[in-house]
Short mmCIF file of C-alpha atoms in Angstrom, two decimals:
data_model
loop_
_atom_site.label_atom_id
_atom_site.label_comp_id
_atom_site.label_asym_id
_atom_site.label_seq_id
_atom_site.Cartn_x
_atom_site.Cartn_y
_atom_site.Cartn_z
CA MET A 1 2.67 -31.94 -6.84
CA ILE A 2 0.60 -30.07 -9.38
CA ILE A 3 -0.27 -26.58 -8.18
CA VAL A 4 -2.62 -24.12 -9.85
CA LEU A 5 -2.08 -20.45 -9.02
CA THR A 6 -4.31 -17.63 -10.23
CA GLY A 7 -3.17 -14.01 -10.15
CA ALA A 8 0.18 -15.40 -11.25
CA THR A 9 1.68 -12.07 -12.31
CA SER A 10 0.74 -10.25 -9.10
CA PHE A 11 3.23 -8.88 -6.57
CA ILE A 12 2.88 -11.90 -4.27
CA GLY A 13 2.05 -14.38 -7.05
CA LYS A 14 5.45 -14.14 -8.71
CA ARG A 15 7.21 -14.82 -5.40
CA ILE A 16 5.04 -17.80 -4.52
CA ILE A 17 5.74 -19.34 -7.93
CA ARG A 18 9.46 -18.96 -7.36
CA TYR A 19 9.36 -20.87 -4.06
CA LEU A 20 7.11 -23.56 -5.50
CA CYS A 21 9.45 -24.05 -8.45
CA ASP A 22 12.41 -24.41 -6.08
CA LYS A 23 10.71 -27.49 -4.62
CA GLY A 24 10.32 -29.16 -8.02
CA ASN A 25 6.55 -28.82 -8.25
CA ARG A 26 4.64 -28.54 -11.51
CA ILE A 27 3.10 -25.07 -11.66
CA ILE A 28 0.08 -24.08 -13.73
CA ALA A 29 -0.05 -20.27 -13.62
CA VAL A 30 -3.35 -18.59 -14.51
CA GLY A 31 -3.54 -14.92 -15.45
CA ARG A 32 -5.70 -12.42 -17.29
CA LYS A 33 -5.68 -12.54 -21.06
CA ASP A 34 -3.95 -9.16 -21.27
CA ASN A 35 -1.12 -10.20 -18.91
CA TYR A 36 2.40 -10.81 -20.14
CA PHE A 37 3.88 -14.18 -19.24
CA SER A 38 7.64 -14.69 -19.35
CA ASP A 39 8.91 -17.99 -20.72
CA GLU A 40 10.16 -19.91 -17.69
CA PRO A 41 10.92 -23.63 -17.52
CA GLY A 42 8.66 -25.77 -15.36
CA ILE A 43 5.71 -23.38 -15.54
CA GLU A 44 2.64 -23.82 -17.73
CA TYR A 45 0.70 -20.64 -18.39
CA ILE A 46 -3.05 -20.41 -18.99
CA LYS A 47 -4.85 -17.19 -19.84
CA SER A 48 -8.29 -16.89 -18.31
CA SER A 49 -10.58 -14.19 -17.00
CA MET A 50 -12.17 -14.67 -13.59
CA ALA A 51 -15.52 -15.03 -15.34
CA GLU A 52 -14.19 -18.25 -16.87
CA PHE A 53 -13.12 -19.83 -13.56
CA ASN A 54 -16.21 -22.04 -13.63
CA THR A 55 -14.70 -23.91 -16.61
CA LEU A 56 -11.04 -24.00 -15.59
CA ASP A 57 -11.31 -27.74 -15.01
CA LEU A 58 -11.84 -28.17 -18.77
CA LYS A 59 -8.31 -26.80 -19.28
CA ILE A 60 -6.68 -28.31 -16.19
CA PRO A 61 -7.49 -32.01 -15.64
CA HIS A 62 -5.87 -32.33 -12.19
CA CYS A 63 -4.26 -30.37 -9.38
CA ASP A 64 -3.29 -31.05 -5.78
CA ILE A 65 -3.34 -27.44 -4.52
CA PHE A 66 -5.22 -24.44 -5.90
CA ILE A 67 -3.97 -21.01 -4.74
CA ASN A 68 -6.37 -18.22 -5.69
CA LEU A 69 -4.82 -14.75 -5.72
CA ALA A 70 -7.02 -13.35 -8.49
CA TRP A 71 -9.24 -10.41 -7.49
CA ALA A 72 -10.59 -7.47 -9.46
CA GLY A 73 -11.01 -3.94 -8.15
CA THR A 74 -8.10 -3.81 -5.71
CA GLY A 75 -7.25 -0.18 -6.58
CA HIS A 76 -8.79 2.88 -4.96
CA ASP A 77 -11.47 3.16 -7.66
CA GLY A 78 -12.68 -0.41 -7.26
CA ARG A 79 -12.43 -1.12 -3.56
CA ASP A 80 -15.85 0.37 -2.84
CA ASP A 81 -17.56 -0.77 -6.02
CA ALA A 82 -20.09 -3.28 -4.65
CA ASP A 83 -20.85 -4.79 -8.06
CA ILE A 84 -17.19 -5.54 -8.82
CA GLN A 85 -16.61 -6.97 -5.36
CA GLN A 86 -19.67 -9.21 -5.48
CA CYS A 87 -18.51 -10.56 -8.85
CA ASN A 88 -15.25 -11.48 -7.15
CA VAL A 89 -17.17 -13.53 -4.59
CA LYS A 90 -19.05 -15.44 -7.29
CA HIS A 91 -15.95 -16.12 -9.38
CA THR A 92 -14.02 -17.35 -6.34
CA LEU A 93 -16.77 -19.82 -5.44
CA ASP A 94 -16.76 -20.94 -9.09
CA ALA A 95 -13.01 -21.53 -8.79
CA ILE A 96 -13.56 -23.72 -5.73
CA CYS A 97 -16.05 -25.89 -7.62
CA SER A 98 -13.66 -26.15 -10.59
CA ALA A 99 -10.83 -27.09 -8.23
CA LYS A 100 -12.95 -29.87 -6.72
CA ARG A 101 -13.57 -31.29 -10.20
CA MET A 102 -9.79 -31.27 -10.71
CA GLY A 103 -9.37 -33.51 -7.67
CA CYS A 104 -7.87 -30.65 -5.62
CA LYS A 105 -6.98 -31.45 -2.00
CA VAL A 106 -6.35 -27.92 -0.69
CA PHE A 107 -7.87 -24.61 -1.84
CA VAL A 108 -6.00 -21.52 -0.61
CA GLU A 109 -7.67 -18.12 -0.83
CA ALA A 110 -5.98 -14.73 -0.44
CA GLY A 111 -8.12 -12.85 2.04
CA SER A 112 -7.14 -9.53 3.62
CA GLN A 113 -6.67 -7.71 6.90
CA ALA A 114 -9.41 -5.40 5.58
CA GLU A 115 -11.87 -8.05 6.79
CA TYR A 116 -11.23 -7.00 10.39
CA GLY A 117 -12.25 -3.38 9.85
CA ILE A 118 -10.87 -0.69 12.14
CA LYS A 119 -9.45 -2.15 15.33
CA SER A 120 -6.97 -0.82 17.89
CA SER A 121 -6.52 -4.16 19.64
CA LEU A 122 -4.77 -7.39 18.65
CA MET A 123 -6.24 -8.85 15.46
CA ASN A 124 -6.90 -12.52 16.15
CA GLU A 125 -8.36 -14.92 13.57
CA ASN A 126 -11.32 -15.57 15.87
CA ALA A 127 -12.13 -11.87 16.34
CA ILE A 128 -15.44 -10.46 15.19
CA CYS A 129 -14.94 -8.82 11.79
CA ASN A 130 -16.50 -5.46 10.87
CA PRO A 131 -15.12 -4.54 7.44
CA ILE A 132 -15.82 -0.99 6.28
CA SER A 133 -14.93 -1.22 2.59
CA GLU A 134 -16.81 -3.23 -0.04
CA TYR A 135 -13.49 -4.95 -0.69
CA GLY A 136 -13.20 -6.08 2.93
CA LYS A 137 -16.85 -7.14 3.02
CA ALA A 138 -16.40 -9.25 -0.11
CA LYS A 139 -13.25 -10.92 1.21
CA LEU A 140 -15.11 -11.82 4.40
CA ALA A 141 -18.09 -13.07 2.39
CA VAL A 142 -15.79 -15.36 0.42
CA LYS A 143 -14.44 -16.82 3.65
CA GLU A 144 -17.90 -17.47 5.08
CA GLU A 145 -19.34 -18.94 1.85
CA ALA A 146 -16.20 -20.97 1.11
CA PHE A 147 -16.23 -22.54 4.58
CA LYS A 148 -19.74 -23.87 3.93
CA LEU A 149 -19.04 -24.89 0.35
CA CYS A 150 -15.80 -26.71 1.13
CA ARG A 151 -17.39 -28.58 4.04
CA ASN A 152 -20.00 -29.88 1.61
CA LEU A 153 -17.35 -30.70 -0.99
CA GLU A 154 -15.10 -32.32 1.65
CA MET A 155 -12.13 -30.19 0.62
CA THR A 156 -9.61 -28.37 2.80
CA TYR A 157 -9.92 -24.57 2.58
CA ILE A 158 -7.27 -22.18 3.91
CA HIS A 159 -8.18 -18.49 4.11
CA LEU A 160 -5.21 -16.13 4.34
CA ARG A 161 -5.69 -12.72 5.92
CA ILE A 162 -2.71 -10.98 4.36
CA PHE A 163 -1.45 -7.81 6.03
CA SER A 164 0.84 -5.12 4.60
CA LEU A 165 3.40 -6.59 2.20
CA PHE A 166 6.33 -4.68 0.75
CA GLY A 167 9.38 -5.38 -1.37
CA GLU A 168 11.57 -4.36 -4.29
CA THR A 169 8.85 -4.65 -6.95
CA ASP A 170 6.05 -3.00 -4.99
CA HIS A 171 3.76 -0.39 -6.56
CA PRO A 172 5.31 3.12 -6.76
CA TRP A 173 2.36 4.78 -4.99
CA THR A 174 2.71 2.82 -1.74
CA LEU A 175 3.92 4.62 1.38
CA VAL A 176 7.27 2.83 1.39
CA MET A 177 8.10 3.31 -2.29
CA SER A 178 6.83 6.88 -2.61
CA SER A 179 8.65 7.90 0.59
CA ILE A 180 11.93 6.44 -0.65
CA ASP A 181 11.56 8.20 -4.00
CA LYS A 182 10.99 11.57 -2.32
CA MET A 183 13.64 11.15 0.35
CA LEU A 184 16.33 10.19 -2.17
CA VAL A 185 15.95 13.65 -3.77
CA ASN A 186 15.41 15.42 -0.43
CA GLU A 187 11.82 16.29 -1.28
CA ASN A 188 9.53 17.12 1.62
CA VAL A 189 7.04 14.38 2.52
CA LYS A 190 3.46 14.95 3.62
CA LEU A 191 2.18 12.26 5.98
CA SER A 192 -0.58 11.47 8.43
CA GLU A 193 0.39 11.58 12.09
CA CYS A 194 1.63 7.97 11.68
CA LYS A 195 0.88 7.16 15.32
CA GLN A 196 -1.00 3.92 14.59
CA SER A 197 0.53 0.46 14.92
CA TRP A 198 1.71 -1.09 11.67
CA ASN A 199 3.11 -4.35 10.42
CA PHE A 200 5.21 -4.68 7.27
CA MET A 201 6.04 -8.15 5.93
CA TYR A 202 8.60 -8.71 3.18
CA VAL A 203 6.80 -10.27 0.23
CA ASP A 204 9.32 -13.14 0.02
CA ASP A 205 8.70 -14.01 3.68
CA ALA A 206 4.96 -14.04 3.02
CA ALA A 207 5.43 -16.31 0.00
CA GLN A 208 7.51 -18.76 2.04
CA SER A 209 4.92 -18.81 4.82
CA ILE A 210 2.10 -19.52 2.36
CA VAL A 211 4.04 -22.35 0.71
CA LYS A 212 4.72 -23.86 4.14
CA LEU A 213 0.99 -23.84 4.91
CA CYS A 214 0.28 -25.54 1.58
CA ASN A 215 2.78 -28.28 2.37
CA LEU A 216 1.34 -28.67 5.86
CA TYR A 217 -2.20 -29.39 4.70
CA VAL A 218 -1.82 -31.16 1.35
CA ASN A 219 -1.53 -34.55 3.03
CA SER A 220 -4.29 -34.03 5.60
CA ILE A 221 -6.64 -36.99 5.73
CA THR A 222 -9.58 -35.05 7.15
CA PRO A 223 -10.62 -31.89 5.25
CA ILE A 224 -10.56 -28.74 7.40
CA GLN A 225 -11.30 -25.04 7.05
CA GLU A 226 -8.90 -22.57 8.66
CA VAL A 227 -8.06 -18.85 8.72
CA TYR A 228 -4.47 -17.60 9.08
CA ASN A 229 -3.05 -14.13 9.54
CA ILE A 230 -0.09 -13.64 7.20
CA ALA A 231 2.08 -10.99 8.85
CA SER A 232 5.57 -10.46 10.21
CA VAL A 233 7.00 -10.55 13.72
CA ASP A 234 7.64 -6.79 13.51
CA THR A 235 4.77 -4.56 14.67
CA ARG A 236 5.53 -1.00 15.77
CA PRO A 237 4.31 2.60 15.29
CA LEU A 238 4.14 3.53 11.61
CA LYS A 239 6.23 6.62 12.34
CA ASP A 240 9.15 4.38 13.34
CA PHE A 241 9.20 2.78 9.87
CA VAL A 242 9.10 6.19 8.18
CA GLU A 243 11.98 7.45 10.30
CA ARG A 244 14.03 4.35 9.42
CA ILE A 245 13.54 5.15 5.73
CA ARG A 246 14.82 8.70 6.31
CA ILE A 247 17.90 7.42 8.13
CA LEU A 248 18.68 4.74 5.54
CA THR A 249 18.30 7.14 2.62
CA GLY A 250 20.43 9.74 4.40
CA SER A 251 17.76 12.23 3.44
CA LYS A 252 17.40 15.87 4.35
CA SER A 253 13.69 15.77 3.63
CA SER A 254 11.32 17.43 6.06
CA LEU A 255 8.63 15.02 7.20
CA HIS A 256 5.35 16.83 7.72
CA TYR A 257 3.45 14.60 10.13
CA GLY A 258 -0.24 15.43 10.32
CA ALA A 259 -0.29 17.21 6.95
CA ILE A 260 -2.61 14.52 5.63
CA LYS A 261 -5.91 14.04 7.47
CA PRO A 262 -7.36 10.63 6.52
CA ASP A 263 -11.05 10.00 7.13
CA LYS A 264 -10.27 6.74 8.90
CA ILE A 265 -7.13 5.73 10.76
CA VAL A 266 -6.34 2.05 10.22
CA SER A 267 -4.11 0.33 12.74
CA LEU A 268 -2.50 -3.06 12.09
CA PHE A 269 -1.74 -5.24 15.09
CA PRO A 270 -1.86 -8.86 13.86
CA ASP A 271 -1.79 -11.89 16.11
CA ILE A 272 0.53 -14.43 14.41
CA THR A 273 0.45 -17.06 17.18
CA LYS A 274 -1.58 -19.49 15.08
CA LEU A 275 0.71 -19.17 12.06
CA LYS A 276 3.80 -19.76 14.17
CA LYS A 277 2.29 -22.83 15.85
CA SER A 278 1.51 -24.30 12.44
CA ILE A 279 4.68 -23.63 10.41
CA GLY A 280 7.27 -22.99 13.13
CA ASP A 281 9.47 -19.90 12.95
CA ILE A 282 7.98 -17.35 10.59
CA PRO A 283 10.45 -16.28 7.88
CA HIS A 284 11.68 -12.78 8.68
CA THR A 285 13.78 -10.39 6.66
CA SER A 286 14.36 -7.15 8.55
CA PHE A 287 12.69 -3.95 7.38
CA ASP A 288 16.08 -2.23 7.18
CA GLU A 289 17.56 -4.94 4.94
CA VAL A 290 14.72 -4.69 2.45
CA ILE A 291 14.82 -0.88 2.41
CA LYS A 292 18.58 -0.97 1.74
CA ASN A 293 17.97 -3.31 -1.23
CA ILE A 294 15.26 -1.03 -2.61
CA ILE A 295 17.54 1.99 -2.31
CA LYS A 296 20.37 0.18 -4.13
CA LEU A 297 18.06 -0.80 -6.97
CA LYS A 298 16.65 2.70 -7.33
CA LYS A 299 20.12 4.25 -7.41
CA TYR A 300 21.31 1.62 -9.92
CA ASN A 301 18.37 2.36 -12.23
CA GLN A 302 18.79 6.14 -12.11
#
């Protein structure tokens, strides 16, 4: 199969490419013009801004699956910039039209749990969404517009609501990575009360799940539009994860719960029934195993 993947150098993008390459697919990886691409066999790299997605089909004559991970303004400064987020919506719809002209069978879009808004109950794909950030609103808008567009184009569209991913190459400012860094040097850690439910999914497990969904739908005769939560089987209080990090680092850090008072408390309680019914057992690497790997890498690189 020929698979186009935008956002190819992202945290999840690199892992998806690895699993696709393992299956012998031809990968066309699309990234920003300022991104660095390593020279890897079996992967063709194309540099393109999102504003140029409407002409991607001039560079790529054919693909079977198009996985769109590209999105601007994912940092704190851009998540509530309405102009940036609305541009993302337009560029994503442009990508869908380009993919159709390539003869694409399945378009896969990286949505987000932010589409649900603040909920304390189980997050089911059919639940009413009330996003609070411009980022979440734009992701939901993409889903709603893409459903209509892909019905008209007679193309399968899969919208992924991705929850909290983590792994060895995660950003240093995330809760997991920053906590490990501080605990390894016995530095005190300021935290919220951490009483909310949370779900961490190892990035490799997420990549495998997404690839399985692609394989499931690429041969579908009738085009469909579906939403899937991408999350792990492990949901528990956030405090439990933090305490596991302290135990695994052997830290003497004091954890100051409640020292940080966030304006909004987000709780993650994903329903993964639909995903499991579709792909079978969801790949699962334990939280402890991943944390141990991260600790080893950090100590090795000291």
